[in-house]
PDB file of C-alpha atoms and ligand atoms in Angstrom:
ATOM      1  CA  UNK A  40       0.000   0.000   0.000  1.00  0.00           C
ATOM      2  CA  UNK A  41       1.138   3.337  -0.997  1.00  0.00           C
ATOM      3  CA  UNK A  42       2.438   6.462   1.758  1.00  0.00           C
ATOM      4  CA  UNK A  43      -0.177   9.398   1.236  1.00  0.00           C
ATOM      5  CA  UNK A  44       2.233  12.614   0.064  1.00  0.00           C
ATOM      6  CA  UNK A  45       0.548  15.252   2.426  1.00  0.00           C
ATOM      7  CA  UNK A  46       0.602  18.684   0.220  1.00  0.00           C
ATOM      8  CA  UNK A  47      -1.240  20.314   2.808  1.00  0.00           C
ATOM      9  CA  UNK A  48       1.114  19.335   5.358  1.00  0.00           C
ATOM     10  CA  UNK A  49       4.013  20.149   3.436  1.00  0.00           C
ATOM     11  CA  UNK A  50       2.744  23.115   1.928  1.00  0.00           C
ATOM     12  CA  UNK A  51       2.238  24.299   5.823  1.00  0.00           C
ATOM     13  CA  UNK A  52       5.685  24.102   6.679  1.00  0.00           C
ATOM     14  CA  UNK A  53       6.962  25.928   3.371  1.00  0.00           C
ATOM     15  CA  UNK A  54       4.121  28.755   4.726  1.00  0.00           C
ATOM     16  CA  UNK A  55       5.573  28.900   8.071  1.00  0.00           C
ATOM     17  CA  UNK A  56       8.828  29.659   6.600  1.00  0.00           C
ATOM     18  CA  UNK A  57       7.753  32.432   4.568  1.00  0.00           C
ATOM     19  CA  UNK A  58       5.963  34.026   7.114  1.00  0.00           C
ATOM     20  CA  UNK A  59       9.303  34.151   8.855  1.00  0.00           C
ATOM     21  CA  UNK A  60      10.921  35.958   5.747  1.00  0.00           C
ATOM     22  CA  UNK A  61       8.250  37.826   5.073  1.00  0.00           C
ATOM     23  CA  UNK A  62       8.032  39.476   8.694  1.00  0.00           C
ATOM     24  CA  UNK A  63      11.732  40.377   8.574  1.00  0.00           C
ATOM     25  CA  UNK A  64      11.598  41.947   4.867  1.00  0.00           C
ATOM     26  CA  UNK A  65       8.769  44.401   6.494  1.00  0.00           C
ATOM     27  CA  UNK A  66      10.828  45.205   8.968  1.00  0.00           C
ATOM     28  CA  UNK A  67      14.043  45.832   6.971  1.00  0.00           C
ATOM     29  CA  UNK A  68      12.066  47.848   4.332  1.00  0.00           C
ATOM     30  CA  UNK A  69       9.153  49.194   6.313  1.00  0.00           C
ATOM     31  CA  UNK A  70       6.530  47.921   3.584  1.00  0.00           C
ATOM     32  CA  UNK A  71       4.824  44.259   3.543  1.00  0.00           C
ATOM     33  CA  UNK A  72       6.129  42.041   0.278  1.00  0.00           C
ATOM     34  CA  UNK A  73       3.098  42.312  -2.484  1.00  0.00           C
ATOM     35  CA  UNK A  74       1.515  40.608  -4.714  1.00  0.00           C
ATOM     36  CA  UNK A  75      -1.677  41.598  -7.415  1.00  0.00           C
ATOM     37  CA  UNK A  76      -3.822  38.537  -8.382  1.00  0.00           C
ATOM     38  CA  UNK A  77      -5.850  39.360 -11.581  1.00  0.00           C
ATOM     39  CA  UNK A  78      -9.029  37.629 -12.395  1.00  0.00           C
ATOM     40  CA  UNK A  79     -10.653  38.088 -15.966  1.00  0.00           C
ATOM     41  CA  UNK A  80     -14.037  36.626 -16.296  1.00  0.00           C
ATOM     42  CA  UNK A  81     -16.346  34.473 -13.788  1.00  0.00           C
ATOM     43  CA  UNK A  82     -15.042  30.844 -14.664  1.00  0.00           C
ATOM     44  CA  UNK A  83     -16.067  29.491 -10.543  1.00  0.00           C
ATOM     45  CA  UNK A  84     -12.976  27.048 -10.688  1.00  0.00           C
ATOM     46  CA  UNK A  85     -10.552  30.461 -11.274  1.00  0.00           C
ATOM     47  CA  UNK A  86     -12.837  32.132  -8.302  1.00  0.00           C
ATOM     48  CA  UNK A  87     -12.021  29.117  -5.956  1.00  0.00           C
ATOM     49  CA  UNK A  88      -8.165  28.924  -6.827  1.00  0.00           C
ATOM     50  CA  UNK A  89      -7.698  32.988  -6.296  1.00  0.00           C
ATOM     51  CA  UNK A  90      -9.247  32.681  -3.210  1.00  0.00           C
ATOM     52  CA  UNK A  91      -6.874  30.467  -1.848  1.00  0.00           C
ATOM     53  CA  UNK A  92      -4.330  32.586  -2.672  1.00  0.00           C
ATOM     54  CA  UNK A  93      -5.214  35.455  -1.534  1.00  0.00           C
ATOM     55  CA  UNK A  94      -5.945  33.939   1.696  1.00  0.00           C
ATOM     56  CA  UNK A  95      -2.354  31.880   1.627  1.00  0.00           C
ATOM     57  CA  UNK A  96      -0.958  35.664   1.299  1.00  0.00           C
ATOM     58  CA  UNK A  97      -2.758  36.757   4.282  1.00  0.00           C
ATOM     59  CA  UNK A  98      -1.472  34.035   6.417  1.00  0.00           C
ATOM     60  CA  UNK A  99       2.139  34.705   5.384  1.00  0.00           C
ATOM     61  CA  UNK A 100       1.995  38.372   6.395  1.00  0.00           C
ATOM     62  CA  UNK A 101       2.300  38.772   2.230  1.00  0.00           C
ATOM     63  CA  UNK A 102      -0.052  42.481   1.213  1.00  0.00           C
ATOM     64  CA  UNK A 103      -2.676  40.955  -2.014  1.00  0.00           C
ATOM     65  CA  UNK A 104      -3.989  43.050  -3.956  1.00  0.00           C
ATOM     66  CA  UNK A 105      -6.920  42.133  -5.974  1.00  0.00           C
ATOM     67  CA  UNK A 106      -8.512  42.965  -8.905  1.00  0.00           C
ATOM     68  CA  UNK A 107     -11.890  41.198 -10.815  1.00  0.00           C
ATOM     69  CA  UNK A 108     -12.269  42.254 -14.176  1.00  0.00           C
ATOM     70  CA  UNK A 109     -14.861  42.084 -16.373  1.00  0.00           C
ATOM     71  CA  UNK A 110     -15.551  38.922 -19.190  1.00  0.00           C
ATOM     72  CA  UNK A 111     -15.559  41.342 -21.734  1.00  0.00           C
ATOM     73  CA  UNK A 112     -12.154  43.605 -20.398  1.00  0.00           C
ATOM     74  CA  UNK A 113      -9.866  44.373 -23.840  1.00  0.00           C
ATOM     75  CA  UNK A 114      -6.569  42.576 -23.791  1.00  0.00           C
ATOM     76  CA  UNK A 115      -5.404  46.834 -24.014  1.00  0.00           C
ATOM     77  CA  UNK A 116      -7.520  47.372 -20.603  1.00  0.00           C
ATOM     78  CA  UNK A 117      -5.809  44.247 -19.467  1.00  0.00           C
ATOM     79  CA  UNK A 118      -2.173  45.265 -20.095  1.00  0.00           C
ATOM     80  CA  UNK A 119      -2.415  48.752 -19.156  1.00  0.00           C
ATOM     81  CA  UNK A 120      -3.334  47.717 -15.700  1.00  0.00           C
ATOM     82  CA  UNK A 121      -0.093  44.713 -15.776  1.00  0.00           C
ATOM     83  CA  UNK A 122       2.055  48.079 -16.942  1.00  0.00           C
ATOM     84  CA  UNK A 123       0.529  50.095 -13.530  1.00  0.00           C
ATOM     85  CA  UNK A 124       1.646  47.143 -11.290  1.00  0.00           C
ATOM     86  CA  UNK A 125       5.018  46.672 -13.082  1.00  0.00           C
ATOM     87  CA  UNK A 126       5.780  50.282 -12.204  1.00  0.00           C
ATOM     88  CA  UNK A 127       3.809  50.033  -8.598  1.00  0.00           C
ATOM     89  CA  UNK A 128       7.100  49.830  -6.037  1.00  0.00           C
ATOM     90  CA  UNK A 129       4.312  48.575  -3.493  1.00  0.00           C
ATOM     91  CA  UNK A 130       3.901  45.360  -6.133  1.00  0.00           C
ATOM     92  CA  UNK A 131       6.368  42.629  -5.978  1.00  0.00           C
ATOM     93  CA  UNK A 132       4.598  40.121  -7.976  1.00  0.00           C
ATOM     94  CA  UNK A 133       2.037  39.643 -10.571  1.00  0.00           C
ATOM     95  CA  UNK A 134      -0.413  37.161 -10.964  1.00  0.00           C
ATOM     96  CA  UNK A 135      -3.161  36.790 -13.743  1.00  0.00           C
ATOM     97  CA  UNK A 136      -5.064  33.394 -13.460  1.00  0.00           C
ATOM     98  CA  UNK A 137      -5.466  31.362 -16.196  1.00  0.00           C
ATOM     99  CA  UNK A 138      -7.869  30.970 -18.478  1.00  0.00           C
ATOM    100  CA  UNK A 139      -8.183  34.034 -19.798  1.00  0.00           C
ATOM    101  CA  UNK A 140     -11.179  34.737 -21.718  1.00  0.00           C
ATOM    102  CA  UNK A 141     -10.908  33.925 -25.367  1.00  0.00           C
ATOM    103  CA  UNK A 142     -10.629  36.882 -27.001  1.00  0.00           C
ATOM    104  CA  UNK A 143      -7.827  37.771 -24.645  1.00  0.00           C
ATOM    105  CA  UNK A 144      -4.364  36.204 -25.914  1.00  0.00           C
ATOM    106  CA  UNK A 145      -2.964  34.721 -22.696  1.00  0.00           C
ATOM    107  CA  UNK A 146       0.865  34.833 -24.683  1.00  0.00           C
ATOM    108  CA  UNK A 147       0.389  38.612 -25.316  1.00  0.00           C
ATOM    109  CA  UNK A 148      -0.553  39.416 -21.670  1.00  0.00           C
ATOM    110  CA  UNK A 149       2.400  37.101 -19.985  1.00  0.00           C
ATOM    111  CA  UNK A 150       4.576  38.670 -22.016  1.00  0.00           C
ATOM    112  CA  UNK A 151       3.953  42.503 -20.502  1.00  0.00           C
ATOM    113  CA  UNK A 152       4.639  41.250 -17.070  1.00  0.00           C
ATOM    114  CA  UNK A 153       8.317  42.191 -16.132  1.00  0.00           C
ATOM    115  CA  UNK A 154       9.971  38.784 -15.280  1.00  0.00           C
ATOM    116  CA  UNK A 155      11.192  39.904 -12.442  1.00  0.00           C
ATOM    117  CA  UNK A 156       7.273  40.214 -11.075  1.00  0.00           C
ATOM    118  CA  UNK A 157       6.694  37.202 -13.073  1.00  0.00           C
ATOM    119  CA  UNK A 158       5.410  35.085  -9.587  1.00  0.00           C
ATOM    120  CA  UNK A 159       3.893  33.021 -11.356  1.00  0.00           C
ATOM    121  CA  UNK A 160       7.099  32.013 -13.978  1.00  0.00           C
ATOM    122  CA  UNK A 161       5.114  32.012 -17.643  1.00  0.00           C
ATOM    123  CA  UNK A 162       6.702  34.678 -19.060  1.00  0.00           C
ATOM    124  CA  UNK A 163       9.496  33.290 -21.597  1.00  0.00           C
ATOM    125  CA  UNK A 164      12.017  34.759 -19.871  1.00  0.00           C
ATOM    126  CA  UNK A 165      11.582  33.198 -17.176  1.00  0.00           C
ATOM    127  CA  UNK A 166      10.641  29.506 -18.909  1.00  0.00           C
ATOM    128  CA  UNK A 167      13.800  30.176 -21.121  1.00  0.00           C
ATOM    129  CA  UNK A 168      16.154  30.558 -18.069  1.00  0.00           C
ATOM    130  CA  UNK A 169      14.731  27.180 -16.646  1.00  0.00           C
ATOM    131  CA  UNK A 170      15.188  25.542 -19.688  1.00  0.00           C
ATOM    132  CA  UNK A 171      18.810  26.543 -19.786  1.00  0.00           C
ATOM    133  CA  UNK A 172      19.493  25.510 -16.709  1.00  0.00           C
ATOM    134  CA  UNK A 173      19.834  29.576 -15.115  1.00  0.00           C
ATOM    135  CA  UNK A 174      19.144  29.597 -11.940  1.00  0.00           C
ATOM    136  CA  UNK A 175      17.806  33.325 -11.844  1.00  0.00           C
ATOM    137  CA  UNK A 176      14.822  32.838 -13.315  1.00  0.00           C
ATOM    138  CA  UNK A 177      11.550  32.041 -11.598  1.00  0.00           C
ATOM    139  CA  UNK A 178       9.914  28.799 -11.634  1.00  0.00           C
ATOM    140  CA  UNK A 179       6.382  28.012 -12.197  1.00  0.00           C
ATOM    141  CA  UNK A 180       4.467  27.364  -9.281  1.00  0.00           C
ATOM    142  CA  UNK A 181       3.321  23.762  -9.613  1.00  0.00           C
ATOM    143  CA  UNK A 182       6.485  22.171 -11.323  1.00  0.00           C
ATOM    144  CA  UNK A 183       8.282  23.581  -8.505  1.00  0.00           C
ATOM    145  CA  UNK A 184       5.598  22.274  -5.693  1.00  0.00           C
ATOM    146  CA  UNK A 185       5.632  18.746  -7.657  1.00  0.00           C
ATOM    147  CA  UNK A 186       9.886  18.644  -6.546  1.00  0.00           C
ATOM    148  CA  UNK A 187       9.524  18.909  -3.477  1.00  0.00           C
ATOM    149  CA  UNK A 188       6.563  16.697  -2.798  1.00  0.00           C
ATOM    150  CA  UNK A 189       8.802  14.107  -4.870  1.00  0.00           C
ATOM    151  CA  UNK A 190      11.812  15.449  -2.514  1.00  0.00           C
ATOM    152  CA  UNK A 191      10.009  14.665   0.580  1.00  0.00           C
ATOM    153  CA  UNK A 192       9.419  11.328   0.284  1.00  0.00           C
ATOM    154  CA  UNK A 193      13.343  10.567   0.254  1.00  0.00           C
ATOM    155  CA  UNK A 194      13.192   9.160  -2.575  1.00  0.00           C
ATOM    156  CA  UNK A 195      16.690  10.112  -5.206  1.00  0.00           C
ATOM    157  CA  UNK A 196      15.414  11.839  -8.756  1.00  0.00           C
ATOM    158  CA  UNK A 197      18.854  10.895  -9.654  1.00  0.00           C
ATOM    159  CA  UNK A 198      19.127   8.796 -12.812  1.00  0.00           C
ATOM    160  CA  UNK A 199      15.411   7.698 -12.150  1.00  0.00           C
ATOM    161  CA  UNK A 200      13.078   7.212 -14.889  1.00  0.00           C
ATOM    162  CA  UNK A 201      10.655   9.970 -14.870  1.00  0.00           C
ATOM    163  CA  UNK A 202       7.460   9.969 -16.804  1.00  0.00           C
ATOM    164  CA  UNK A 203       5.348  13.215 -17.335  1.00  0.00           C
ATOM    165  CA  UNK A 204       2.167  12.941 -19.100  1.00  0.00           C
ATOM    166  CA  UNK A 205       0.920  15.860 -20.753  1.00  0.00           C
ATOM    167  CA  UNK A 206       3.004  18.742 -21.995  1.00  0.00           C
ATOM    168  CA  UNK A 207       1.538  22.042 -21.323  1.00  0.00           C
ATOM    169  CA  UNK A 208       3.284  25.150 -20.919  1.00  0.00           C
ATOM    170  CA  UNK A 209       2.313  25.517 -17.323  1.00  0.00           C
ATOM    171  CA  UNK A 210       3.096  21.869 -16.203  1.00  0.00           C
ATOM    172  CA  UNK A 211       4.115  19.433 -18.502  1.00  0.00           C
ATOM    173  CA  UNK A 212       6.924  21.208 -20.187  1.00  0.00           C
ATOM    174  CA  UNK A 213       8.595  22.928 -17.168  1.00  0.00           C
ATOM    175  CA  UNK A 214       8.243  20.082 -14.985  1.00  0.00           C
ATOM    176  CA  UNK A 215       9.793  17.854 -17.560  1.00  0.00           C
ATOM    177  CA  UNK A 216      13.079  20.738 -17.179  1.00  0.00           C
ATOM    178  CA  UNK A 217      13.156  20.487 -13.776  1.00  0.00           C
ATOM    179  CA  UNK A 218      13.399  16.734 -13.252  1.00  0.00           C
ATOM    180  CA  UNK A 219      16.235  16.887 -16.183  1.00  0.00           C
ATOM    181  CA  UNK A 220      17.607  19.836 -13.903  1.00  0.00           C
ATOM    182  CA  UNK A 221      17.679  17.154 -11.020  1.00  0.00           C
ATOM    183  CA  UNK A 222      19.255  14.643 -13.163  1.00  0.00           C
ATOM    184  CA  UNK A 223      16.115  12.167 -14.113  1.00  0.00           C
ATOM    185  CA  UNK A 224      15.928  10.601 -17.209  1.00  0.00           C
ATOM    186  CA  UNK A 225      12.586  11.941 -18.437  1.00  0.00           C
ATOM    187  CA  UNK A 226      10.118  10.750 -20.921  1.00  0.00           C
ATOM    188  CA  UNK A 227       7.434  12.858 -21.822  1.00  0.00           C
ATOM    189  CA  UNK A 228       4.232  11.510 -23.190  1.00  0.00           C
ATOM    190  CA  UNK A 229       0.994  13.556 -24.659  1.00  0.00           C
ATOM    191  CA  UNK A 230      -2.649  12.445 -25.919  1.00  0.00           C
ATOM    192  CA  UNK A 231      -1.170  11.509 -29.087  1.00  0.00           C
ATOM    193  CA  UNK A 232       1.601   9.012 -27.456  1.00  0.00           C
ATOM    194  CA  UNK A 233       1.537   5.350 -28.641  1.00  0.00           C
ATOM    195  CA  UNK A 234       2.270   2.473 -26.295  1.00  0.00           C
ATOM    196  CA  UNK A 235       1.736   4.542 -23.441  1.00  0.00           C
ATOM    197  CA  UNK A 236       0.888   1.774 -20.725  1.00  0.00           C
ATOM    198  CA  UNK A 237       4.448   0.299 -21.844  1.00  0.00           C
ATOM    199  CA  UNK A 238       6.279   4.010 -20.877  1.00  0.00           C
ATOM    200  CA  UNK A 239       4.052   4.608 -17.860  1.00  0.00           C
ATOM    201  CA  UNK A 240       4.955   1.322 -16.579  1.00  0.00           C
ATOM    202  CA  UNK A 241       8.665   2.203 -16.855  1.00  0.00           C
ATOM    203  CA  UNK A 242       8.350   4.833 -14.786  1.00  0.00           C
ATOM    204  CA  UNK A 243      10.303   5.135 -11.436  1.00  0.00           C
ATOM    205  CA  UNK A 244       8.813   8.860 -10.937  1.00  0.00           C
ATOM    206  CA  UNK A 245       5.176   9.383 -12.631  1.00  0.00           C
ATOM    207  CA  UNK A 246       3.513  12.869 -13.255  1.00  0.00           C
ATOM    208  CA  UNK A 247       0.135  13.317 -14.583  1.00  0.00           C
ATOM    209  CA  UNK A 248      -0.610  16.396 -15.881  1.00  0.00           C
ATOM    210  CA  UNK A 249      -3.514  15.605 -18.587  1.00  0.00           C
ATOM    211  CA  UNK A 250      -6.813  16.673 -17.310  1.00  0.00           C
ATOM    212  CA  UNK A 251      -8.974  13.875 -18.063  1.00  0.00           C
ATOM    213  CA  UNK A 252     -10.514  12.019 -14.794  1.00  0.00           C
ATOM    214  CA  UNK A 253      -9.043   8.830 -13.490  1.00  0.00           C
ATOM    215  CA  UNK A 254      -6.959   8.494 -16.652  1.00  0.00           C
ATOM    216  CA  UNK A 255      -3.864   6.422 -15.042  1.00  0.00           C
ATOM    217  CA  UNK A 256      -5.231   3.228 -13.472  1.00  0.00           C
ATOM    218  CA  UNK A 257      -3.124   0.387 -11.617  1.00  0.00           C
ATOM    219  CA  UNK A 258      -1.736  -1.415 -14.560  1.00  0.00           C
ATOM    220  CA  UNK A 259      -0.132   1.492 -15.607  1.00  0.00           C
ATOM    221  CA  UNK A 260       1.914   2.229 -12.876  1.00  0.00           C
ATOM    222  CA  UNK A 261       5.403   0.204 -11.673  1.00  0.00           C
ATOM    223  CA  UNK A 262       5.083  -1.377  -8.028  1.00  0.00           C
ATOM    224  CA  UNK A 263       6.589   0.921  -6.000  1.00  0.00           C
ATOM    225  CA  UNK A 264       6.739   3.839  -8.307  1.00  0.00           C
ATOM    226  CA  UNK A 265       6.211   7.609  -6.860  1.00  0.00           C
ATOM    227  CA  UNK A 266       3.095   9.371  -8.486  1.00  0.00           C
ATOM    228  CA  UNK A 267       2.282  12.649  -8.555  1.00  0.00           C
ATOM    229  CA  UNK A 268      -1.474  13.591  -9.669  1.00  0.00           C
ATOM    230  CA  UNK A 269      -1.978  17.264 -11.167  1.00  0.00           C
ATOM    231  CA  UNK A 270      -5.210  16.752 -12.165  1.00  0.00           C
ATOM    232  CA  UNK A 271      -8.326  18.827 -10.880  1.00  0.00           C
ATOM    233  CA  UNK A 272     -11.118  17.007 -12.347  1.00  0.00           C
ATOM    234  CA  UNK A 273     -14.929  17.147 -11.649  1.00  0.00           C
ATOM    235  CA  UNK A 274     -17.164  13.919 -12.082  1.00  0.00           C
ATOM    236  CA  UNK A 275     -20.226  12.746 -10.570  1.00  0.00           C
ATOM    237  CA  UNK A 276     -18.115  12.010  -7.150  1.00  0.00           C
ATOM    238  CA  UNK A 277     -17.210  15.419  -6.834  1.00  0.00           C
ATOM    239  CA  UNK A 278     -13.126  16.126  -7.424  1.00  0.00           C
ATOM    240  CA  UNK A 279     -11.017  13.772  -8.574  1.00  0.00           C
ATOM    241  CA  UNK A 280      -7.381  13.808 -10.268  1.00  0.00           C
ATOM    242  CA  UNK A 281      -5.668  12.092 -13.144  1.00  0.00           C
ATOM    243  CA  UNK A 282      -5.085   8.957 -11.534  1.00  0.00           C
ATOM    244  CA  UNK A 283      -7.306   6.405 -10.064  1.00  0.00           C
ATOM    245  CA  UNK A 284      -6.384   6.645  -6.752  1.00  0.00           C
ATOM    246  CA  UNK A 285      -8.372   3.884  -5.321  1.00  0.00           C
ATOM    247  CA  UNK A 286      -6.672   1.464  -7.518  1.00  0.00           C
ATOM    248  CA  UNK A 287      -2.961   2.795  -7.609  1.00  0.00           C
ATOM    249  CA  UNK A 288      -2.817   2.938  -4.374  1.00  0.00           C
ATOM    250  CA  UNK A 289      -1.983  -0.338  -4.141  1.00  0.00           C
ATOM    251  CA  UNK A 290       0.602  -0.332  -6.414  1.00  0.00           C
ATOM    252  CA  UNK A 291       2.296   3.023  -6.330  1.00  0.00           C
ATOM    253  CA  UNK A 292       5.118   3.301  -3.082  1.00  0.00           C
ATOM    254  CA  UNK A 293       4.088   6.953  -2.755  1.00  0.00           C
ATOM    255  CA  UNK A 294       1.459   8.783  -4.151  1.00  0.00           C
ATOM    256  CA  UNK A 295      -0.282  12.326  -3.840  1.00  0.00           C
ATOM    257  CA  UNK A 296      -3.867  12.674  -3.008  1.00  0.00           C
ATOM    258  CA  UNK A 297      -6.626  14.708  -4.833  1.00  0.00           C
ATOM    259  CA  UNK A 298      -7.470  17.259  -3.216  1.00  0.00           C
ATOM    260  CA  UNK A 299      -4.656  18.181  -0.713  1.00  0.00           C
ATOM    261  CA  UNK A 300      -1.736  16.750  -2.875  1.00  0.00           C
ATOM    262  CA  UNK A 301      -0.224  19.375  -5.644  1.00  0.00           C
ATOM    263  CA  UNK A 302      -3.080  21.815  -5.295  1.00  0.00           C
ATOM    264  CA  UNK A 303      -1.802  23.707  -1.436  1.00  0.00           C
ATOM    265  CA  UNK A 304       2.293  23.195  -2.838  1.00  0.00           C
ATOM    266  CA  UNK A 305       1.082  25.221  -5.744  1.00  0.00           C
ATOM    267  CA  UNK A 306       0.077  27.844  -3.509  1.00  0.00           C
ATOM    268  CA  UNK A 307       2.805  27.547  -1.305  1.00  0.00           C
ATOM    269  CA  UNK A 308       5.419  28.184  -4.257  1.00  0.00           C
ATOM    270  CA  UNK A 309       3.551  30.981  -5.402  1.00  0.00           C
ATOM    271  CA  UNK A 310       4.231  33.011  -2.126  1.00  0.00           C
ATOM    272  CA  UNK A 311       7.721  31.740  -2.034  1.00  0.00           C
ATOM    273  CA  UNK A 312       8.456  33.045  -5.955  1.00  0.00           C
ATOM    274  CA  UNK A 313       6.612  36.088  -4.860  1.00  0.00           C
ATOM    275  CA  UNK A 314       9.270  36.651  -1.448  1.00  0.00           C
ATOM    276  CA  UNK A 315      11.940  35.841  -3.229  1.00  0.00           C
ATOM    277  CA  UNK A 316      11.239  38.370  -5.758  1.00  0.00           C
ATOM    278  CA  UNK A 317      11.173  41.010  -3.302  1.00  0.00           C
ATOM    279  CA  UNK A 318      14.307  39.699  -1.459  1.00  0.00           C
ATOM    280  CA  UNK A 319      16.522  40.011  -5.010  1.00  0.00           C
ATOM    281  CA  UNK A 320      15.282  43.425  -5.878  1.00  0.00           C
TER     282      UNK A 320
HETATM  283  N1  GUN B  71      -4.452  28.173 -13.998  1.00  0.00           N
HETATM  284  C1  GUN B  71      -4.194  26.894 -13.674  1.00  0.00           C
HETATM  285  N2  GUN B  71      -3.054  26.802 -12.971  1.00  0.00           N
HETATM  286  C2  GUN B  71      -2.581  28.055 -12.845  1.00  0.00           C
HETATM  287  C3  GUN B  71      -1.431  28.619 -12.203  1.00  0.00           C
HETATM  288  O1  GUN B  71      -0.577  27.954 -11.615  1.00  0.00           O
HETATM  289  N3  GUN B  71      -1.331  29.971 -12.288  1.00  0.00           N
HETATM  290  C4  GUN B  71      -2.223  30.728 -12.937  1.00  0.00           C
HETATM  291  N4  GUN B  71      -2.025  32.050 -12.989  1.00  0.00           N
HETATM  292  N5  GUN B  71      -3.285  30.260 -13.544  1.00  0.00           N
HETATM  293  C5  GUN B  71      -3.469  28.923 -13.487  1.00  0.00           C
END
């Protein structure tokens, strides 16, 4: 039977830290660290998430500021405000949640965020630097949040085989960089991969990033393996992730649960890219 990864747990102690930093930058510069969370639009699953951040910042002694736009805001509305909070000393990091509206180009809008506000770590920039293996940049909030769950369990990344399905910008990709960054030998695999039971089943290290419910059952999965579930998927049950927990459990040697796995270390990294971009101003 698999050990439960606690995110919530973790994600707790990572908090606790940052409070820490976050009370000593206020008292060296007289000003809390900030950070503006932009919301375009009334998708209720974008409501939920930006409410946990804001209330993560307010637990970390970290100033939010918040702003709700409008469905129909212009991408120019939109990046006139990003250009205010770029220039806003107060502001140490931006956040707009994704999705966007559709007739809002997400690319466009990342890319008027100054990197160095980037807290969230979209902006090329920022993937381009991990990618190359520069530590300055800043990492994206999950991929970062899925190391160290995989850290904690005390298991090495080195020269383990790590599988990541899915491949989007936000997950798939950069998580992929980081696990080469840690020296795994990474494999990543996409809706249009062949054979993938045969890769999955390779896998010493297992990420699921595709979005589709229960996707990953038991005879996918090595004994022993340690899998990481992105997913945030809504069925009949309620929320469930990528993998079929029920049944992997009893293969897997560690494995994250759905909610309280990824979800609070996502959160948790956001406030520490956000302190950390006020510490290296
Ligand atoms: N939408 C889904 N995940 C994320 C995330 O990590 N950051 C932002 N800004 N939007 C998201």
């Amino acid at each position: 039977m698999a050990e439960i990864i606690d995110g919530k747990a973790l994600a707790a102690k990572f908090k606790s830290e940052l409070l820490v930093r976050a009370n000593s930058f206020e008292n060296s510069y007289g000003r809390k660290v900030g950070l503006a969370v932009i919301r375009v639009g009334a998708n209720p699953a974008s409501a939920v998430y930006v409410r946990n951040k804001i209330k993560a910042c307010n637990e970390c002694n970290i100033r939010s500021f918040s702003f709700e736009l409008d469905e129909d805001t212009s991408s120019e509305q939109l990046i006139e405000l990003i250009h205010k909070l770029n220039a806003d000393v107060q502001v140490d990091g931006i956040l707009v949640q994704l999705p966007l509206p559709k007739h809002i180009d997400e690319r466009t809008v990342l890319a008027e965020i100054v990197p160095q506000k980037d807290a969230d770590g979209f902006h090329a920039i920022n993937a381009g630097k991990l990618f190359l293996g520069e530590k300055d940049g800043t990492v994206a909030c999950t991929p970062r949040g899925i190391i160290e769950l995989i850290k904690s369990t005390g298991v090495p990344i080195r020269g383990k085989h790590a599988v990541v399905v899915g491949r989007s910008n936000i997950v798939g990709k950069p998580v992929a960089a980081l696990l080469l960054a840690n020296d795994a030998t990474v494999t990543v695999c996409h809706s249009r991969t062949v054979n993938l039971k045969e890769i999955t089943l390779t896998a010493d290290i297992l990420v699921v990033a595709i979005g589709k419910s229960k996707f990953i059952t038991a005879d996918m999965v090595k004994q022993g393996a340690v899998v990481i579930d992105v997913g945030m998927n809504r069925d009949e049950n309620g929320l469930c992730g990528d993998v079929d927990f029920d049944g992997v459990k009893n293969v897997a040697g560690y494995i994250t649960p759905v909610p309280g796995g990824v979800g609070p270390m996502t959160v948790a990294m956001l406030l520490c890219n956000t302190v950390d971009g006020a510490v290296h101003e």
